[in-house]
Every structure is written in structure tokens, then in C-alpha cells.
């Protein structure tokens, strides 16, 4: 009994210190997952904690459950409309990209570590996929806002490329155990089975979850717990059926998160807590599992493998994977760098240990070192690099608080509160003149803690609070009216002013002395932009227009609706 109580005490202390340190580390821009991993190593047998932990099956179990929670949460938060611009390039990276990365990295690993070709490829497969936990955490936790296409490619790729890495790892372990040196056609059948069964299970499981959730009368946290239980059940069923449980759970979360459900906002909030707890526990356990002293002899070779992966294999894989897609060069370069490795390579590194393969500790330690280098070099730089490359969009205006308005099973209305900030559009504007988006309605106005009658409130002032009711998209659009800092950032990024994309291109060209070809004489600015963009345009994309640059500011139903205007770079 004392041992159990002591174990609980130690675990609680480690978790408490980890969360406490993370709050300081985030202010320095440090990747939080790196902090948790480092704290786990410090608590381990080579650190001050001195905890000896080498239970690989338990680590695998904890890591797998944590990944299910994280991928399910990632699916819940992925908007289905992002698939319009991000699915095809992301799937190319999730399949061809992983294969190319594994081949290049594995071939180099075999040479530098003096291993057989298959053993080297096994290392390449283990570290071949980007990590959903790392990508979701760093993109959302850092507050980085990218254009819809770029963020969709990164998130969909990281959420869907794990099955390819798992398949390659298991296939190569099987070949090495069988003493074979070359793969055969049966591996293709297994791969198609994994992907096909996983996708079918995800679609069926997601539809079943939506159907059940609409008929449940569970409240708040109980509904979230049911969702987590359903996710774990679906993962297990898909895996037992021979499919990819990771793919199934991501697709199920996607379908559930995009359905109109009562209580969905509560589910998302509680699930976010589950996901963060899963990431913390997973990285702490994986940090405990490694013995830093065993990394030292492998450090030169593992560092070389890390550099080849980051600087050669990943860029080549991205270039080949995105060759059919006309993404801007800056976006391709950024995707090449944001190939974050995280928990998945470490968990896959446990597979050879559990299989009892020769050199299994080498595979595990190299995988851990690669993850460490990825979080140090790539994780720390994704935000400043996005800003330097002009890919970081201005922060989106957000309500101080929003809650789902329960009007029925398919309720999609929210109530949100906004504070009028200095230099915002709303400051100094009367309620009658305030151009609220269609679908957003004023519920109440408070000034100095007192409710004001709208007809007697006069001009809005800094510090006023407005409560609006409407659909989520309308409320998000309304936020820009009240946020002064966000509005100033948007003006600096997009230009001093915006115009309606329905404006005739010839009219704008005439005002600024831009020469247009006759073919554009009757075209609108939206048509001009969309025909110049070789892929679907999303907010943040730019289109040259003589000595001006048109910047996509808003899209509706997949079409450009508003444009920012700024002078071309040579006139800035």
C-alpha cells in the first residue's frame, strides 16, 4: 500500500512540476512538448529523479491510448471545408511523402550506422511520419494563424500519415524476422487493407457516433466521456478488423466535429483537456523511458541522420509530393521545414524492442534523438519563420467568451461577448451605424457595469461590452469590429483598405493607372484573382495587379468576396 501511495505522490509531483514549468516555458516560445520530454528525462534514471523505468509494453499502451485521444481531438477540430483546398496535397504527402522520406533517411542510416539495407529502412520508416500531437500542439498552442490551405495541408497530413509509417514499420520488422531481403506484392495487399478498412471504419463509426449523440440525453462531461469511450472502442474494432485504427479515429472525429449537435461545444472544451493531458502524460512517460547515457555513443550518427531528415529527405519528399499541385514556393518551403517529429517515432521505436530484433536499442535511441532534434530546431522556429516568410496571418478577433445556445438538437447558434477596444471600428460608432454581419444580433449592451438601452446608448466607447447572438461564422466576422489591435494588424498585413471583389477589374485599373489586357475588360476582381490563382484561393493569398498587390481577405462559398489592396513590394 505504501508503495502505491508513494508512486501516486511521485506521479503527481512530476505532473504538477511539468505543468508549472510549461507556463514559464511558453512565454519563452519553447515547444511545450519538448519541455515535457526533457522533464521526463530529468526524472529518469540518469537524471536527478533517478526513476528506473523500462516497461516497454506499458509505454506502448500509454502512447497508443494518448495518440487515439489526440487524433480524435484533431479530427473534431478540423473543418470539413478545409478538405477542399488541403486534402489532395496532404494525402500525397501522407503516402508518397512518407515513403520517400523513409527511403532517403533509411539509406543514409544504413550507411552511417553500418546496418543492412532493410535495417536502415526500418529506421527511416520509424521516423518517416510527421506527428499529429506535435503539429496540433505547436500550431494551436503558439497562436500561429496560417492561411486555410497551408494549415489544412499540415494538419491533415499529420493526422493521416501515421498509418503509412505504422504499415512500413510492421512490414519491415516482418521481413527482418523472416530473414528476407526484399519485399513482395503481398505487402501492397496489406497496405490497401489497412487503408481501406481504416477509412470504412472511420466513416461508419463517425456516422454511428453522430446518430447516437443525437439520441443521448447525457449532460456535459458525461457526453464527453462517452465520446472518448466511443473513440477508443472504434480504434480497437478497426485494428482488430485489420485496418488502421489511427486513420479510423481521425475520420470519425472529423465527421462528429462537423455535425450539428447539441452539446458539441462542451464536448470540444472537455476533449481539449483530455488531449492536453494525454500529450503531457505521453511525453513524460517517453522521456522516462529513454536512458540519456545510452544516447551519447550514438549522438554523432543520430545527429547526422536528423540533419539529413530535416534538410534533405523531408524537402525532397515535399517537393515530389506537391509536384502536381501549384502551391506557392514559400508554402512548399514552409511545409518542408514543419515536418515535426514527436511521439509517433518513439512509439514505433518500441516495436522492434517488443519484437526482440537485433539492434533494437539502436532503433529506439536513434528515433528518440531525431525527435529531440526536431523539437529543438523545428519546433522553436515555426512561428518566427512563418512571420519572416510572410505566411503568418494577423490574429483573428475572438469573443471574450462564447457559449452554445441550446435551441434544439441541431442548434448552431451561439451567444458571445465582445469588448470595444481602442481604435477599433466600433469605437465612436452608434449601434444604428454599426454594420453587424447578417446573422449576428445584439442581445445586450453594458457600460461601466450597467445595462444600456440601445436607443439611448449613443456612440460606443472603449470598455463597452456587447453581447451578440447568432451563428458562429457571423460572430467570428463581427469580432473584427471590436478588436483594435487585430484591426491594426489586419490593415498592416492586407493593406490600408479592402474592396468588394465584385468591383470591375477595369474600374480599379483605371483608378491606379494599371494596364489590363482586353480579355479582363468585363471581369470582376474576383474573376481576375481566381483565374490568376492556379489553386483555390484562400485568405492571405496574393495576386499581382500591375503596381498593386491584391490580397484575399475573405472568401464565401469557396469564392473570393473581399480583397485587400497594397502597393507592390518595390513600392512598399
Coordinates of C-alpha atoms in Angstrom, one line a residue, residues 66-559:
X66 CA -2.8 9.0 -25.9
X67 CA -2.5 9.1 -29.7
X68 CA -6.1 8.0 -30.0
X69 CA -7.2 10.9 -27.8
X70 CA -5.1 13.4 -29.6
X71 CA -6.1 12.3 -33.1
X72 CA -9.7 12.2 -32.2
X73 CA -9.4 15.7 -30.9
X74 CA -7.6 16.8 -34.0
X75 CA -10.4 15.4 -36.2
X76 CA -13.1 17.1 -34.1
X77 CA -11.4 20.5 -34.7
X78 CA -10.7 20.1 -38.4
X79 CA -13.3 21.9 -40.5
X80 CA -14.7 19.9 -43.4
X81 CA -14.3 22.8 -45.8
X82 CA -10.6 22.8 -45.3
X83 CA -10.5 19.5 -47.2
X84 CA -11.5 21.4 -50.3
X85 CA -8.1 23.0 -50.5
X86 CA -5.9 20.7 -48.5
X87 CA -6.9 17.1 -48.9
X88 CA -5.2 16.1 -52.1
X89 CA -1.7 17.6 -51.4
X90 CA -2.0 16.3 -47.8
X91 CA -2.8 12.8 -48.9
X92 CA 0.1 12.9 -51.3
X93 CA 2.5 13.8 -48.5
X94 CA 0.9 11.2 -46.2
X95 CA 1.7 8.4 -48.6
X96 CA 4.3 9.2 -51.2
X97 CA 6.0 11.7 -48.8
X98 CA 6.4 9.2 -46.0
X99 CA 7.7 6.6 -48.5
X100 CA 10.3 9.0 -50.0
X101 CA 11.3 10.2 -46.5
X102 CA 11.8 6.6 -45.3
X103 CA 13.9 5.7 -48.4
X104 CA 16.3 8.6 -48.2
X105 CA 16.6 8.7 -44.4
X106 CA 16.9 4.9 -44.2
X107 CA 19.5 4.6 -46.9
X108 CA 21.7 7.2 -45.1
X109 CA 21.1 5.5 -41.7
X110 CA 22.2 2.1 -43.1
X111 CA 25.4 3.7 -44.4
X112 CA 26.3 5.8 -41.3
X113 CA 25.4 3.1 -38.8
X114 CA 26.8 0.2 -40.8
X115 CA 23.5 -1.7 -40.9
X116 CA 21.8 -3.8 -43.6
X117 CA 19.6 -2.1 -46.1
X118 CA 16.4 -3.3 -44.5
X119 CA 17.6 -2.3 -41.0
X120 CA 18.4 1.2 -42.3
X121 CA 14.9 1.4 -44.0
X122 CA 13.4 0.4 -40.7
X123 CA 14.9 3.4 -39.0
X124 CA 13.6 5.5 -42.0
X125 CA 10.1 4.1 -41.6
X126 CA 10.1 4.7 -37.8
X127 CA 10.9 8.4 -38.2
X128 CA 9.1 8.9 -41.5
X129 CA 5.9 10.5 -40.4
X130 CA 5.2 13.9 -39.0
X131 CA 3.5 13.8 -35.6
X132 CA -0.1 14.9 -35.1
X133 CA 0.4 15.7 -31.4
X134 CA 3.4 17.9 -32.1
X135 CA 1.8 19.7 -35.1
X136 CA -1.6 20.3 -33.4
X137 CA 0.0 21.5 -30.2
X138 CA 2.5 23.8 -31.8
X139 CA 0.1 25.3 -34.3
X140 CA -2.7 25.8 -31.8
X141 CA -0.7 26.4 -28.7
X142 CA 1.5 29.1 -30.3
X143 CA -1.4 31.1 -31.6
X144 CA 0.0 30.9 -35.1
X145 CA -2.6 31.6 -37.8
X146 CA -1.8 30.4 -41.3
X147 CA -4.0 30.6 -44.4
X148 CA -6.6 27.9 -44.7
X149 CA -4.8 25.8 -47.4
X150 CA -1.4 25.8 -45.6
X151 CA -2.8 24.9 -42.2
X152 CA -5.1 22.3 -43.7
X153 CA -2.2 20.5 -45.5
X154 CA -0.1 20.4 -42.3
X155 CA -2.9 19.2 -40.1
X156 CA -4.5 16.7 -42.5
X157 CA -1.0 15.3 -43.3
X158 CA 0.0 14.9 -39.7
X159 CA -3.4 13.3 -38.8
X160 CA -3.3 10.8 -41.7
X161 CA 0.3 9.8 -42.3
X162 CA 0.7 7.7 -39.2
X163 CA -0.9 4.6 -40.8
X164 CA 1.7 4.7 -43.6
X165 CA 4.5 4.8 -41.1
X166 CA 3.0 2.0 -39.0
X167 CA 2.5 -0.1 -42.0
X168 CA 6.1 0.3 -43.2
X169 CA 7.5 -0.3 -39.8
X170 CA 5.5 -3.5 -39.2
X171 CA 6.2 -4.8 -42.8
X172 CA 10.0 -4.2 -42.4
X173 CA 10.0 -5.9 -38.9
X174 CA 8.3 -8.9 -40.5
X175 CA 10.8 -9.0 -43.4
X176 CA 13.8 -8.8 -41.0
X177 CA 12.3 -11.5 -38.7
X178 CA 11.7 -13.8 -41.7
X179 CA 15.3 -13.2 -42.9
X180 CA 14.2 -11.9 -46.2
X181 CA 15.9 -9.1 -48.0
X182 CA 13.3 -7.8 -50.5
X183 CA 9.5 -7.1 -50.1
X184 CA 6.9 -8.8 -52.3
X185 CA 3.4 -7.9 -53.7
X186 CA 1.7 -9.2 -50.6
X187 CA 2.7 -6.0 -48.8
X188 CA 0.6 -4.0 -51.2
X189 CA -2.4 -6.1 -50.3
X190 CA -1.8 -5.5 -46.6
X191 CA -1.4 -1.8 -47.2
X192 CA -4.7 -1.5 -49.1
X193 CA -6.4 -3.5 -46.4
X194 CA -5.1 -1.2 -43.7
X195 CA -6.2 2.0 -45.5
X196 CA -9.5 0.6 -46.9
X197 CA -10.7 -0.9 -43.6
X198 CA -9.5 2.1 -41.6
X199 CA -11.3 4.6 -43.9
X200 CA -14.5 2.5 -43.9
X201 CA -14.4 2.0 -40.2
X202 CA -13.8 5.7 -39.7
X203 CA -16.7 6.7 -41.9
X204 CA -19.1 4.1 -40.4
X205 CA -18.0 4.8 -36.8
X206 CA -18.3 8.6 -37.3
X207 CA -21.8 8.3 -38.7
X208 CA -22.8 6.0 -35.9
X209 CA -21.4 8.4 -33.3
X210 CA -23.4 11.3 -34.8
X211 CA -26.6 9.1 -34.8
X212 CA -26.1 8.0 -31.1
X213 CA -25.1 11.5 -29.9
X214 CA -28.4 13.0 -31.3
X215 CA -30.4 10.5 -29.3
X216 CA -28.5 10.6 -26.0
X217 CA -29.7 12.7 -23.1
X218 CA -26.3 12.9 -21.4
X219 CA -25.1 16.2 -19.9
X220 CA -21.8 18.0 -20.3
X221 CA -18.8 15.9 -19.0
X222 CA -20.7 12.6 -19.3
X223 CA -21.3 13.3 -23.0
X224 CA -17.5 14.0 -23.4
X225 CA -16.6 10.8 -21.6
X226 CA -19.0 8.8 -23.8
X227 CA -17.3 10.4 -26.8
X228 CA -13.8 9.3 -25.5
X229 CA -15.1 5.8 -24.8
X230 CA -16.6 5.5 -28.3
X231 CA -13.3 6.7 -29.9
X232 CA -11.3 4.0 -28.0
X233 CA -13.9 1.4 -29.0
X234 CA -13.7 2.4 -32.6
X235 CA -9.9 2.3 -32.6
X236 CA -9.9 -1.2 -31.1
X237 CA -12.5 -2.5 -33.6
X238 CA -10.8 -1.1 -36.6
X239 CA -7.4 -2.5 -35.5
X240 CA -8.9 -6.0 -34.8
X241 CA -10.5 -5.9 -38.2
X242 CA -7.1 -5.4 -39.9
X243 CA -7.5 -1.7 -40.6
X244 CA -5.7 1.4 -39.4
X245 CA -7.2 2.4 -36.1
X246 CA -5.4 5.8 -36.3
X247 CA -7.0 6.7 -39.6
X248 CA -10.4 5.5 -38.4
X249 CA -10.4 7.6 -35.3
X250 CA -9.3 10.7 -37.1
X251 CA -12.1 10.4 -39.8
X252 CA -14.7 9.6 -37.1
X253 CA -13.7 12.8 -35.2
X254 CA -13.9 14.8 -38.4
X255 CA -17.5 13.6 -39.1
X256 CA -18.5 14.2 -35.5
X257 CA -17.0 17.6 -35.2
X258 CA -18.6 18.9 -38.3
X259 CA -22.1 17.7 -37.4
X260 CA -24.7 20.0 -35.8
X261 CA -25.1 18.6 -32.3
X262 CA -26.4 19.9 -29.1
X263 CA -23.6 19.9 -26.6
X264 CA -20.8 19.9 -29.2
X265 CA -19.2 23.0 -27.7
X266 CA -19.0 21.3 -24.3
X267 CA -17.6 18.2 -26.0
X268 CA -14.8 20.2 -27.7
X269 CA -13.9 22.0 -24.5
X270 CA -13.6 18.9 -22.4
X271 CA -11.9 16.9 -25.2
X272 CA -9.3 19.7 -25.4
X273 CA -8.5 19.0 -21.7
X274 CA -8.2 15.3 -22.4
X275 CA -5.9 15.9 -25.4
X276 CA -3.6 18.1 -23.4
X277 CA -3.4 15.6 -20.5
X278 CA -2.7 12.8 -23.0
X279 CA 0.1 14.8 -24.5
X280 CA 1.7 15.6 -21.2
X281 CA 1.5 12.1 -19.8
X282 CA 2.7 10.5 -23.1
X283 CA 5.8 12.8 -23.4
X284 CA 6.6 12.4 -19.7
X285 CA 6.5 8.6 -20.0
X286 CA 8.5 8.6 -23.2
X287 CA 11.1 10.8 -21.5
X288 CA 11.3 8.4 -18.6
X289 CA 11.7 5.5 -20.9
X290 CA 14.9 6.8 -22.5
X291 CA 18.4 6.5 -20.9
X292 CA 20.3 9.6 -21.9
X293 CA 23.7 8.0 -21.3
X294 CA 22.9 5.5 -24.0
X295 CA 22.3 8.3 -26.5
X296 CA 25.9 9.7 -26.2
X297 CA 27.7 7.0 -28.2
X298 CA 25.1 7.3 -31.0
X299 CA 24.9 11.1 -30.9
X300 CA 27.2 11.9 -33.9
X301 CA 25.4 9.4 -36.2
X302 CA 22.0 10.2 -34.9
X303 CA 22.6 14.0 -35.4
X304 CA 23.7 13.3 -39.0
X305 CA 20.5 11.3 -39.5
X306 CA 18.5 14.1 -38.0
X307 CA 20.1 16.7 -40.3
X308 CA 19.6 14.5 -43.4
X309 CA 15.9 14.0 -42.5
X310 CA 15.3 17.7 -41.9
X311 CA 17.4 19.2 -44.7
X312 CA 17.3 16.6 -47.4
X313 CA 14.7 13.8 -47.0
X314 CA 11.8 16.0 -45.9
X315 CA 12.3 18.7 -48.5
X316 CA 12.7 16.2 -51.4
X317 CA 9.6 14.3 -50.2
X318 CA 7.6 17.6 -50.1
X319 CA 8.9 18.7 -53.5
X320 CA 7.9 15.3 -55.1
X321 CA 4.6 15.0 -53.2
X322 CA 3.5 18.5 -54.1
X323 CA 4.8 18.4 -57.7
X324 CA 1.2 18.0 -59.1
X325 CA -0.1 21.0 -57.0
X326 CA 0.7 24.6 -57.8
X327 CA 1.3 25.8 -54.3
X328 CA 3.4 28.9 -53.8
X329 CA 7.1 28.4 -53.3
X330 CA 7.0 29.9 -49.8
X331 CA 4.3 27.5 -48.7
X332 CA 6.3 24.5 -50.0
X333 CA 9.4 25.6 -48.2
X334 CA 7.5 26.1 -45.0
X335 CA 5.8 22.7 -45.3
X336 CA 9.3 21.2 -45.8
X337 CA 10.5 22.7 -42.6
X338 CA 7.4 22.0 -40.5
X339 CA 8.0 18.2 -40.7
X340 CA 7.8 17.9 -36.9
X341 CA 8.6 14.6 -35.3
X342 CA 7.0 13.7 -32.0
X343 CA 5.6 10.8 -30.0
X344 CA 4.8 8.5 -33.0
X345 CA 8.5 7.8 -34.0
X346 CA 9.3 7.0 -30.3
X347 CA 6.3 4.7 -30.0
X348 CA 7.2 3.0 -33.3
X349 CA 10.8 2.6 -32.0
X350 CA 9.3 0.4 -29.2
X351 CA 8.1 -2.1 -31.9
X352 CA 11.5 -3.6 -32.6
X353 CA 12.2 -3.9 -28.9
X354 CA 9.0 -5.8 -28.3
X355 CA 9.7 -8.0 -31.3
X356 CA 13.2 -8.8 -29.9
X357 CA 15.1 -7.7 -33.1
X358 CA 18.9 -7.4 -33.1
X359 CA 20.0 -3.7 -32.8
X360 CA 16.5 -2.8 -31.4
X361 CA 18.0 -0.4 -28.8
X362 CA 19.8 1.4 -31.7
X363 CA 16.5 1.9 -33.5
X364 CA 14.8 3.3 -30.4
X365 CA 17.6 5.6 -29.3
X366 CA 18.0 7.0 -32.9
X367 CA 14.3 7.6 -33.1
X368 CA 14.4 9.4 -29.7
X369 CA 17.3 11.6 -30.8
X370 CA 15.7 12.5 -34.0
X371 CA 12.5 13.6 -32.2
X372 CA 14.6 15.6 -29.7
X373 CA 16.4 17.4 -32.6
X374 CA 13.1 18.1 -34.4
X375 CA 11.5 19.7 -31.4
X376 CA 14.6 21.7 -30.7
X377 CA 15.3 23.1 -34.2
X378 CA 12.0 22.9 -35.9
X379 CA 9.6 23.3 -33.0
X380 CA 11.3 26.5 -31.8
X381 CA 11.3 28.1 -35.2
X382 CA 7.9 27.6 -36.8
X383 CA 6.4 30.8 -35.6
X384 CA 9.2 33.2 -36.4
X385 CA 9.8 31.5 -39.7
X386 CA 6.1 31.9 -40.7
X387 CA 6.3 35.6 -39.9
X388 CA 9.6 36.0 -41.8
X389 CA 8.2 34.3 -44.9
X390 CA 5.1 36.4 -44.8
X391 CA 2.9 33.4 -44.1
X392 CA 1.7 34.4 -40.7
X393 CA -1.8 35.9 -40.9
X394 CA -3.0 38.6 -38.5
X395 CA -4.6 37.2 -35.4
X396 CA -8.3 36.6 -35.7
X397 CA -10.6 38.5 -33.5
X398 CA -12.2 36.3 -30.9
X399 CA -15.0 36.9 -28.4
X400 CA -14.1 37.1 -24.7
X401 CA -16.5 34.2 -24.2
X402 CA -18.9 32.2 -26.3
X403 CA -21.4 29.5 -25.4
X404 CA -23.7 27.4 -27.4
X405 CA -27.4 28.4 -27.3
X406 CA -29.4 25.3 -26.8
X407 CA -32.4 25.7 -29.0
X408 CA -32.8 22.1 -30.1
X409 CA -31.0 19.0 -31.3
X410 CA -29.4 20.8 -34.3
X411 CA -28.7 24.1 -32.6
X412 CA -25.9 26.0 -34.2
X413 CA -26.4 29.4 -32.5
X414 CA -24.0 30.9 -30.0
X415 CA -24.0 33.8 -27.6
X416 CA -20.8 35.7 -27.5
X417 CA -19.4 38.7 -25.6
X418 CA -17.2 41.4 -27.1
X419 CA -15.3 44.3 -25.5
X420 CA -15.0 47.5 -27.6
X421 CA -11.2 48.2 -27.9
X422 CA -9.4 51.5 -28.6
X423 CA -9.0 52.3 -32.3
X424 CA -11.5 49.6 -33.3
X425 CA -14.1 50.1 -36.0
X426 CA -16.9 50.1 -33.3
X427 CA -15.3 52.8 -31.1
X428 CA -17.2 56.1 -31.7
X429 CA -19.9 54.4 -33.8
X430 CA -23.5 54.3 -32.9
X431 CA -25.4 51.0 -32.8
X432 CA -27.5 52.1 -35.7
X433 CA -24.4 52.7 -37.9
X434 CA -22.6 49.6 -36.7
X435 CA -22.5 47.2 -39.6
X436 CA -23.1 43.9 -37.9
X437 CA -22.9 40.9 -40.2
X438 CA -26.1 39.3 -41.3
X439 CA -26.9 36.6 -38.7
X440 CA -25.4 38.4 -35.7
X441 CA -27.9 40.2 -33.5
X442 CA -27.4 42.5 -30.4
X443 CA -28.7 40.9 -27.2
X444 CA -27.4 43.5 -24.6
X445 CA -25.0 46.4 -24.1
X446 CA -23.2 47.1 -20.9
X447 CA -21.3 50.3 -20.0
X448 CA -19.5 50.7 -16.7
X449 CA -21.3 47.6 -15.4
X450 CA -24.7 49.0 -16.2
X451 CA -27.0 47.7 -18.9
X452 CA -27.8 50.4 -21.5
X453 CA -30.9 50.8 -23.6
X454 CA -29.7 50.5 -27.3
X455 CA -31.7 53.5 -28.4
X456 CA -30.2 55.7 -25.7
X457 CA -26.6 54.4 -25.7
X458 CA -25.2 56.8 -28.2
X459 CA -21.7 56.2 -29.6
X460 CA -19.9 53.2 -28.4
X461 CA -16.8 53.8 -26.3
X462 CA -13.7 51.8 -25.3
X463 CA -14.7 49.4 -22.5
X464 CA -18.3 48.9 -23.6
X465 CA -19.4 45.2 -23.6
X466 CA -21.8 43.9 -26.3
X467 CA -23.5 40.5 -26.2
X468 CA -24.4 39.1 -29.6
X469 CA -26.4 36.1 -30.6
X470 CA -26.0 34.4 -33.9
X471 CA -24.3 31.7 -36.0
X472 CA -20.6 31.0 -35.2
X473 CA -19.3 32.3 -38.6
X474 CA -21.3 35.6 -38.2
X475 CA -20.0 36.1 -34.7
X476 CA -16.4 35.5 -35.8
X477 CA -16.8 38.1 -38.5
X478 CA -18.3 40.5 -36.0
X479 CA -15.3 40.2 -33.8
X480 CA -13.2 42.3 -36.2
X481 CA -15.5 45.3 -35.4
X482 CA -14.5 45.5 -31.8
X483 CA -10.8 44.5 -31.7
X484 CA -8.5 47.4 -32.2
X485 CA -5.2 45.5 -32.2
X486 CA -6.5 42.9 -34.5
X487 CA -7.8 45.5 -36.9
X488 CA -4.5 47.4 -37.0
X489 CA -2.6 44.1 -37.7
X490 CA -5.0 43.2 -40.4
X491 CA -4.6 46.6 -42.1
X492 CA -0.8 46.4 -41.9
X493 CA -0.9 42.9 -43.4
X494 CA -3.6 43.3 -46.0
X495 CA -3.3 47.0 -46.8
X496 CA -4.9 50.2 -45.7
X497 CA -8.3 49.3 -47.1
X498 CA -10.3 46.5 -48.6
X499 CA -12.7 46.4 -51.6
X500 CA -15.6 44.3 -52.7
X501 CA -14.4 41.6 -55.0
X502 CA -17.4 42.2 -57.3
X503 CA -15.8 45.5 -58.3
X504 CA -15.0 45.6 -62.1
X505 CA -11.2 45.0 -62.6
X506 CA -11.2 47.7 -65.2
X507 CA -12.5 50.3 -62.7
X508 CA -9.7 49.6 -60.2
X509 CA -7.1 49.5 -63.0
X510 CA -8.3 52.9 -64.3
X511 CA -8.1 54.5 -60.8
X512 CA -4.5 53.4 -60.3
X513 CA -3.1 53.5 -63.9
X514 CA -2.8 49.8 -64.2
X515 CA -2.8 48.5 -67.8
X516 CA -5.1 45.4 -68.3
X517 CA -5.3 43.1 -71.3
X518 CA -8.6 43.4 -73.2
X519 CA -9.7 40.0 -72.0
X520 CA -10.2 41.4 -68.5
X521 CA -12.3 44.4 -69.7
X522 CA -15.6 42.9 -68.3
X523 CA -14.2 40.8 -65.5
X524 CA -14.7 41.4 -61.8
X525 CA -11.8 41.5 -59.4
X526 CA -12.9 38.1 -58.1
X527 CA -12.8 36.6 -61.6
X528 CA -9.4 38.2 -62.2
X529 CA -8.0 36.7 -58.9
X530 CA -9.5 33.3 -59.4
X531 CA -8.2 32.9 -62.9
X532 CA -4.7 34.0 -61.9
X533 CA -4.6 31.6 -59.0
X534 CA -3.7 28.2 -60.1
X535 CA -5.2 26.6 -57.0
X536 CA -8.2 27.6 -54.9
X537 CA -7.5 30.9 -53.3
X538 CA -7.9 31.3 -49.5
X539 CA -7.4 34.3 -47.2
X540 CA -3.8 35.5 -47.2
X541 CA -3.1 34.6 -50.9
X542 CA -1.7 37.3 -53.1
X543 CA -2.3 38.1 -56.8
X544 CA -0.3 40.7 -58.7
X545 CA -2.2 43.5 -60.3
X546 CA 0.2 45.9 -62.0
X547 CA 1.9 48.0 -59.4
X548 CA -0.7 46.8 -56.8
X549 CA -1.0 43.5 -55.0
X550 CA -4.4 42.1 -54.3
X551 CA -4.6 40.1 -51.1
X552 CA -7.5 37.8 -50.5
X553 CA -9.2 39.0 -47.3
X554 CA -12.4 37.0 -47.3
X555 CA -14.0 34.0 -49.1
X556 CA -17.6 32.9 -49.2
X557 CA -18.7 29.5 -50.5
X558 CA -15.2 29.0 -52.0
X559 CA -15.2 32.3 -53.9

